[in-house]
Amino acid sequence: MLRTASRPINESILITGGAGFIGSHLCDRLVAEGLEVVCVDNFFTGTRRNIEHLLDSRNFELIRHDVTLPLYVEVDSIYNLACPASPIHYQHDPVQTTKTSVHGAINMLGLAKRLKARILQASTSEVYGDPTEHPQTEAYWGNVNPIGVRSCYDEGKRCAETLFFDYWRQHRLQIKVARIFNTYGPRMHPHDGRVVSNFIVQALLGKDITIYGDGSQTRSFCYVDDLVEGLIRLAATPDEVTGPINLGNPEEIPILKLATTIVELCNSRSAIARRERPSDDPYRRRPDVSRAEAILSWKPTTGLADGLTKTIAYFDGLLSDDTVRRTLQGNRD
């Protein structure tokens, strides 16, 4: 393992997308460590509920802002997490999604350059597209459709990575790039259309579990606490470590198996309902995390059943709100 970079005692950290699913958990960790955290979010997919418990903390500040516009703050380091990450949300306004990835990266990189700050980009496994290499290593260039319905997100993130490395080559900016694979846990958006949140909500409501295709397609799922630990370790590496580094769980599971596991953990009687598989939906996705293990001494430690149990408890509590429950009942097949 490489040595970690020294961290100032009173370091201030900007987290864009900080009220989102992953961002809010990252805010929790860094605030708990006593660091000054500036959370920026436009609340398109992030929610105030995710960070409300932090608002009275002396070392936490919330700014409502869209990263496609310039931002002027004084911080020591930046985590750039801002971008809708689920197909339902990023396809809602695909032009804005691309702007968030590209213009947002330009604005945050410009800020980091001015401040001489470290900056971490939350990239994605979607840069690999529908991979022909399995599992996916960071050296794999991907198999991405540049004009498909998912391209606004896939290519937006690929362009953001290009910008990060060009700023590193041209300006010697201290960059870190994390390629995040499927992450799940409490605070997932109930309307995000991802399989874990979909299946849990459907199972808790006693509705059919919707599977696209025959369910043989596979994914690997990383619990959010493990992912946040990986991000923090990557951000703390010395300047010569830029990434990209895969962060995810290398244990692969068929979607049908995930569905039956969630039904069992929810003690649900939901049946399986099959739908046509969406366009450009990858058939297999699993990270090679050997680089993260070697450089960060990191690997996920939360078992799927344990992580799902915690996530189910969160959604069960969310559904205790009658307004939320009625909304979800009206939006789930």
Short mmCIF file of C-alpha atoms in Angstrom, two decimals:
data_model
loop_
_atom_site.label_atom_id
_atom_site.label_comp_id
_atom_site.label_asym_id
_atom_site.label_seq_id
_atom_site.Cartn_x
_atom_site.Cartn_y
_atom_site.Cartn_z
CA MET A 1 0.00 0.00 0.00
CA LEU A 2 1.22 3.51 -0.79
CA ARG A 3 1.49 6.04 1.98
CA THR A 4 -1.49 8.35 2.42
CA ALA A 5 -1.24 12.08 1.97
CA SER A 6 -1.14 14.18 5.12
CA ARG A 7 -4.42 15.91 5.89
CA PRO A 8 -4.63 19.37 7.49
CA ILE A 9 -6.27 19.31 10.92
CA ASN A 10 -8.93 21.85 9.92
CA GLU A 11 -9.32 20.78 6.31
CA SER A 12 -12.43 22.06 4.55
CA ILE A 13 -14.05 19.82 1.98
CA LEU A 14 -16.59 20.58 -0.74
CA ILE A 15 -18.95 17.75 -1.70
CA THR A 16 -21.07 18.40 -4.78
CA GLY A 17 -24.18 16.24 -4.87
CA GLY A 18 -23.79 16.09 -1.09
CA ALA A 19 -27.50 15.68 -0.39
CA GLY A 20 -27.73 12.64 -2.65
CA PHE A 21 -27.54 8.98 -1.73
CA ILE A 22 -23.76 8.50 -1.69
CA GLY A 23 -22.96 12.15 -1.03
CA SER A 24 -24.97 12.31 2.19
CA HIS A 25 -23.18 9.25 3.60
CA LEU A 26 -19.86 10.85 2.68
CA CYS A 27 -20.95 14.05 4.47
CA ASP A 28 -21.78 11.96 7.56
CA ARG A 29 -18.33 10.36 7.63
CA LEU A 30 -16.35 13.55 7.16
CA VAL A 31 -18.43 15.60 9.60
CA ALA A 32 -18.00 12.83 12.18
CA GLU A 33 -14.23 13.07 11.65
CA GLY A 34 -14.40 16.77 12.58
CA LEU A 35 -13.69 18.15 9.11
CA GLU A 36 -15.36 21.26 7.73
CA VAL A 37 -17.85 20.08 5.10
CA VAL A 38 -19.54 22.27 2.50
CA CYS A 39 -22.42 20.37 0.89
CA VAL A 40 -23.61 21.61 -2.51
CA ASP A 41 -26.76 20.25 -4.16
CA ASN A 42 -29.51 21.50 -6.47
CA PHE A 43 -31.97 18.92 -5.04
CA PHE A 44 -32.90 17.39 -8.37
CA THR A 45 -32.37 13.90 -6.99
CA GLY A 46 -30.81 14.73 -3.62
CA THR A 47 -33.15 15.52 -0.73
CA ARG A 48 -32.95 17.74 2.32
CA ARG A 49 -34.07 14.74 4.38
CA ASN A 50 -30.72 13.03 3.70
CA ILE A 51 -28.66 15.75 5.38
CA GLU A 52 -31.21 17.38 7.72
CA HIS A 53 -29.59 15.79 10.76
CA LEU A 54 -26.33 17.60 9.93
CA LEU A 55 -27.75 21.12 9.64
CA ASP A 56 -27.08 22.01 13.26
CA SER A 57 -23.46 20.83 13.10
CA ARG A 58 -20.92 23.62 13.40
CA ASN A 59 -18.68 22.04 10.77
CA PHE A 60 -21.40 21.54 8.15
CA GLU A 61 -22.70 24.05 5.61
CA LEU A 62 -25.38 23.55 2.96
CA ILE A 63 -25.44 25.54 -0.31
CA ARG A 64 -28.19 25.12 -2.87
CA HIS A 65 -26.44 25.40 -6.22
CA ASP A 66 -26.25 23.81 -9.66
CA VAL A 67 -22.71 22.81 -10.65
CA THR A 68 -23.35 23.76 -14.28
CA LEU A 69 -22.89 27.31 -12.98
CA PRO A 70 -19.60 28.60 -11.51
CA LEU A 71 -19.18 28.33 -7.74
CA TYR A 72 -16.90 30.50 -5.62
CA VAL A 73 -15.98 29.02 -2.24
CA GLU A 74 -12.75 28.50 -0.32
CA VAL A 75 -11.97 24.83 0.40
CA ASP A 76 -8.97 22.52 0.59
CA SER A 77 -10.36 19.58 -1.39
CA ILE A 78 -13.35 18.64 -3.53
CA TYR A 79 -15.42 15.51 -4.08
CA ASN A 80 -17.38 15.96 -7.31
CA LEU A 81 -20.40 13.65 -6.99
CA ALA A 82 -23.03 15.84 -8.65
CA CYS A 83 -25.00 14.06 -11.40
CA PRO A 84 -28.21 12.03 -11.54
CA ALA A 85 -27.08 8.41 -11.59
CA SER A 86 -30.17 6.33 -12.35
CA PRO A 87 -31.61 5.87 -15.86
CA ILE A 88 -35.01 7.29 -14.89
CA HIS A 89 -33.43 10.49 -13.64
CA TYR A 90 -30.61 11.01 -16.11
CA GLN A 91 -32.89 10.29 -19.08
CA HIS A 92 -35.49 12.78 -17.82
CA ASP A 93 -33.44 15.68 -19.23
CA PRO A 94 -30.52 14.12 -21.11
CA VAL A 95 -29.09 17.45 -22.28
CA GLN A 96 -28.95 18.70 -18.70
CA THR A 97 -27.38 15.39 -17.61
CA THR A 98 -24.54 15.88 -20.10
CA LYS A 99 -24.15 19.49 -18.97
CA THR A 100 -23.94 18.38 -15.35
CA SER A 101 -21.16 15.91 -16.12
CA VAL A 102 -19.20 18.14 -18.52
CA HIS A 103 -19.89 21.73 -17.43
CA GLY A 104 -19.92 20.60 -13.82
CA ALA A 105 -16.48 19.02 -14.23
CA ILE A 106 -15.14 22.15 -15.93
CA ASN A 107 -16.44 24.38 -13.14
CA MET A 108 -15.15 22.17 -10.34
CA LEU A 109 -11.77 21.68 -12.03
CA GLY A 110 -11.49 25.43 -12.52
CA LEU A 111 -12.26 25.95 -8.84
CA ALA A 112 -9.69 23.32 -7.84
CA LYS A 113 -7.10 24.94 -10.08
CA ARG A 114 -7.67 28.37 -8.54
CA LEU A 115 -7.51 26.98 -5.00
CA LYS A 116 -4.71 24.48 -5.72
CA ALA A 117 -7.03 21.89 -4.18
CA ARG A 118 -7.25 18.14 -4.56
CA ILE A 119 -10.31 17.01 -6.47
CA LEU A 120 -11.94 13.58 -6.73
CA GLN A 121 -14.29 12.70 -9.58
CA ALA A 122 -17.06 10.20 -8.93
CA SER A 123 -17.03 8.41 -12.27
CA THR A 124 -18.96 5.25 -12.99
CA SER A 125 -18.82 1.69 -14.25
CA GLU A 126 -21.03 2.95 -17.09
CA VAL A 127 -17.86 4.18 -18.82
CA TYR A 128 -17.34 0.49 -19.71
CA GLY A 129 -20.73 0.32 -21.46
CA ASP A 130 -21.87 -3.21 -22.32
CA PRO A 131 -18.45 -4.75 -21.70
CA THR A 132 -16.76 -7.33 -23.89
CA GLU A 133 -14.11 -7.79 -21.18
CA HIS A 134 -15.12 -9.48 -17.94
CA PRO A 135 -14.48 -8.59 -15.20
CA GLN A 136 -13.72 -4.99 -16.04
CA THR A 137 -10.24 -3.65 -15.31
CA GLU A 138 -9.33 0.03 -15.35
CA ALA A 139 -7.26 -0.55 -18.51
CA TYR A 140 -10.38 -1.57 -20.46
CA TRP A 141 -11.59 1.23 -22.74
CA GLY A 142 -15.20 0.10 -22.85
CA ASN A 143 -17.93 -0.70 -25.34
CA VAL A 144 -20.21 2.33 -25.24
CA ASN A 145 -22.96 3.40 -27.62
CA PRO A 146 -22.30 7.14 -28.14
CA ILE A 147 -25.80 7.92 -29.48
CA GLY A 148 -28.09 5.73 -27.36
CA VAL A 149 -30.60 6.63 -24.65
CA ARG A 150 -27.98 6.08 -21.93
CA SER A 151 -25.26 8.05 -23.70
CA CYS A 152 -25.97 11.31 -21.89
CA TYR A 153 -24.70 9.67 -18.71
CA ASP A 154 -22.15 7.20 -20.11
CA GLU A 155 -20.43 9.63 -22.45
CA GLY A 156 -20.86 12.56 -20.07
CA LYS A 157 -18.86 10.67 -17.44
CA ARG A 158 -16.27 9.58 -20.01
CA CYS A 159 -15.82 13.21 -21.08
CA ALA A 160 -15.49 14.25 -17.43
CA GLU A 161 -12.67 11.72 -17.00
CA THR A 162 -10.98 13.19 -20.10
CA LEU A 163 -11.19 16.67 -18.61
CA PHE A 164 -9.76 15.50 -15.29
CA PHE A 165 -6.74 13.90 -16.92
CA ASP A 166 -6.18 16.85 -19.23
CA TYR A 167 -6.16 19.18 -16.22
CA TRP A 168 -3.67 16.80 -14.58
CA ARG A 169 -1.41 16.73 -17.66
CA GLN A 170 -1.73 20.41 -18.52
CA HIS A 171 -1.94 22.01 -15.06
CA ARG A 172 -0.60 19.26 -12.77
CA LEU A 173 -3.82 19.39 -10.80
CA GLN A 174 -4.13 16.88 -7.95
CA ILE A 175 -6.86 14.63 -9.36
CA LYS A 176 -8.41 11.33 -8.27
CA VAL A 177 -10.88 9.36 -10.40
CA ALA A 178 -13.06 6.63 -8.89
CA ARG A 179 -15.15 4.38 -11.12
CA ILE A 180 -18.12 3.47 -8.95
CA PHE A 181 -19.99 0.23 -9.57
CA ASN A 182 -23.56 -0.46 -8.40
CA THR A 183 -23.94 0.86 -4.87
CA TYR A 184 -26.92 0.39 -2.57
CA GLY A 185 -28.00 1.18 0.96
CA PRO A 186 -30.20 3.51 3.04
CA ARG A 187 -31.17 6.82 1.42
CA MET A 188 -31.43 5.42 -2.08
CA HIS A 189 -34.05 7.45 -3.90
CA PRO A 190 -37.32 5.46 -3.88
CA HIS A 191 -38.06 6.55 -7.47
CA ASP A 192 -34.61 5.95 -8.94
CA GLY A 193 -35.61 2.87 -10.95
CA ARG A 194 -32.58 0.82 -9.83
CA VAL A 195 -33.04 -2.85 -9.16
CA VAL A 196 -32.34 -2.82 -5.41
CA SER A 197 -34.71 0.05 -4.58
CA ASN A 198 -37.28 -1.19 -7.11
CA PHE A 199 -37.30 -4.72 -5.78
CA ILE A 200 -37.41 -3.69 -2.11
CA VAL A 201 -40.27 -1.22 -2.54
CA GLN A 202 -42.25 -3.67 -4.68
CA ALA A 203 -41.69 -6.48 -2.16
CA LEU A 204 -42.66 -4.34 0.82
CA LEU A 205 -45.83 -3.20 -0.98
CA GLY A 206 -46.66 -6.79 -1.99
CA LYS A 207 -46.49 -5.92 -5.69
CA ASP A 208 -45.00 -7.99 -8.50
CA ILE A 209 -41.21 -7.77 -8.77
CA THR A 210 -40.42 -6.34 -12.19
CA ILE A 211 -37.52 -8.03 -14.00
CA TYR A 212 -36.35 -6.90 -17.42
CA GLY A 213 -35.43 -9.81 -19.65
CA ASP A 214 -35.08 -13.30 -18.21
CA GLY A 215 -33.17 -12.18 -15.12
CA SER A 216 -29.96 -13.95 -16.08
CA GLN A 217 -28.09 -10.65 -16.52
CA THR A 218 -25.69 -10.06 -13.64
CA ARG A 219 -24.61 -7.16 -11.46
CA SER A 220 -22.38 -6.74 -8.42
CA PHE A 221 -23.59 -4.66 -5.50
CA CYS A 222 -21.46 -2.68 -3.05
CA TYR A 223 -22.87 -1.43 0.24
CA VAL A 224 -22.65 2.35 0.59
CA ASP A 225 -20.47 2.36 3.74
CA ASP A 226 -17.84 0.28 1.94
CA LEU A 227 -17.96 2.60 -1.06
CA VAL A 228 -17.54 5.73 1.08
CA GLU A 229 -14.52 4.15 2.77
CA GLY A 230 -12.99 3.57 -0.66
CA LEU A 231 -13.59 7.17 -1.74
CA ILE A 232 -11.98 8.54 1.42
CA ARG A 233 -8.95 6.27 1.03
CA LEU A 234 -8.54 7.28 -2.61
CA ALA A 235 -8.80 10.98 -1.77
CA ALA A 236 -6.05 10.57 0.84
CA THR A 237 -3.50 9.01 -1.53
CA PRO A 238 -0.39 11.00 -2.57
CA ASP A 239 -0.40 13.13 -5.69
CA GLU A 240 1.06 10.48 -7.99
CA VAL A 241 -2.04 8.31 -7.52
CA THR A 242 -4.64 9.62 -9.96
CA GLY A 243 -6.72 6.56 -10.77
CA PRO A 244 -8.94 5.61 -12.34
CA ILE A 245 -9.65 3.03 -9.65
CA ASN A 246 -12.64 0.70 -9.63
CA LEU A 247 -14.69 0.73 -6.44
CA GLY A 248 -17.33 -1.95 -6.19
CA ASN A 249 -18.07 -5.47 -5.06
CA PRO A 250 -16.50 -8.23 -7.19
CA GLU A 251 -19.18 -10.74 -6.14
CA GLU A 252 -21.55 -11.20 -9.07
CA ILE A 253 -25.23 -12.11 -8.76
CA PRO A 254 -27.97 -12.72 -11.37
CA ILE A 255 -30.82 -10.23 -11.20
CA LEU A 256 -33.36 -13.04 -10.73
CA LYS A 257 -31.42 -14.29 -7.70
CA LEU A 258 -31.33 -10.78 -6.27
CA ALA A 259 -35.10 -10.53 -6.66
CA THR A 260 -35.80 -13.83 -4.89
CA THR A 261 -33.35 -12.92 -2.10
CA ILE A 262 -35.13 -9.60 -1.48
CA VAL A 263 -38.55 -11.26 -1.50
CA GLU A 264 -37.30 -13.70 1.13
CA LEU A 265 -35.71 -11.02 3.33
CA CYS A 266 -38.89 -8.93 3.15
CA ASN A 267 -41.10 -11.93 3.98
CA SER A 268 -43.07 -10.91 0.93
CA ARG A 269 -45.45 -12.87 -1.31
CA SER A 270 -44.59 -10.83 -4.38
CA ALA A 271 -44.42 -12.71 -7.67
CA ILE A 272 -41.94 -12.16 -10.51
CA ALA A 273 -43.16 -10.17 -13.54
CA ARG A 274 -41.01 -10.00 -16.66
CA ARG A 275 -40.71 -7.02 -19.02
CA GLU A 276 -38.72 -6.36 -22.18
CA ARG A 277 -35.06 -5.59 -21.55
CA PRO A 278 -34.21 -1.88 -22.08
CA SER A 279 -31.97 -0.65 -24.88
CA ASP A 280 -28.21 -0.69 -24.17
CA ASP A 281 -28.71 -2.43 -20.83
CA PRO A 282 -25.38 -4.18 -20.04
CA TYR A 283 -25.66 -7.97 -19.72
CA ARG A 284 -22.76 -8.42 -17.28
CA ARG A 285 -21.04 -6.02 -14.93
CA ARG A 286 -18.39 -6.86 -12.34
CA PRO A 287 -15.35 -4.85 -11.25
CA ASP A 288 -11.81 -6.04 -11.00
CA VAL A 289 -10.80 -4.34 -7.73
CA SER A 290 -7.22 -5.60 -7.56
CA ARG A 291 -5.91 -2.06 -8.05
CA ALA A 292 -8.00 -0.80 -5.12
CA GLU A 293 -6.77 -3.68 -2.99
CA ALA A 294 -3.13 -3.00 -3.88
CA ILE A 295 -3.14 0.80 -3.65
CA LEU A 296 -5.82 1.49 -1.05
CA SER A 297 -5.81 -1.77 0.91
CA TRP A 298 -9.54 -1.65 0.29
CA LYS A 299 -12.19 -4.22 -0.45
CA PRO A 300 -15.87 -4.39 0.48
CA THR A 301 -16.62 -6.08 3.78
CA THR A 302 -20.43 -5.95 4.00
CA GLY A 303 -22.18 -9.13 2.87
CA LEU A 304 -25.14 -8.76 0.53
CA ALA A 305 -27.69 -10.16 3.01
CA ASP A 306 -26.49 -7.79 5.77
CA GLY A 307 -26.53 -4.78 3.46
CA LEU A 308 -29.94 -5.62 2.06
CA THR A 309 -31.35 -6.08 5.57
CA LYS A 310 -30.24 -2.55 6.52
CA THR A 311 -31.59 -1.15 3.26
CA ILE A 312 -34.93 -2.91 3.68
CA ALA A 313 -35.24 -1.46 7.20
CA TYR A 314 -34.69 2.03 5.77
CA PHE A 315 -37.37 1.64 3.11
CA ASP A 316 -39.74 0.04 5.61
CA GLY A 317 -39.40 3.16 7.74
CA LEU A 318 -39.86 5.38 4.70
CA LEU A 319 -43.08 3.58 3.82
CA SER A 320 -44.46 4.24 7.29
CA ASP A 321 -45.10 7.77 6.02
CA ASP A 322 -48.58 7.56 4.47
CA THR A 323 -47.81 10.24 1.86
CA VAL A 324 -44.68 8.42 0.68
CA ARG A 325 -46.50 5.10 0.68
CA ARG A 326 -49.38 6.41 -1.43
CA THR A 327 -46.96 8.00 -3.89
CA LEU A 328 -44.98 4.78 -4.27
CA GLN A 329 -48.11 2.67 -4.60
CA GLY A 330 -49.19 4.93 -7.46
CA ASN A 331 -45.81 4.72 -9.21
CA ARG A 332 -45.01 1.01 -8.98
CA ASP A 333 -46.30 -1.60 -11.36
#
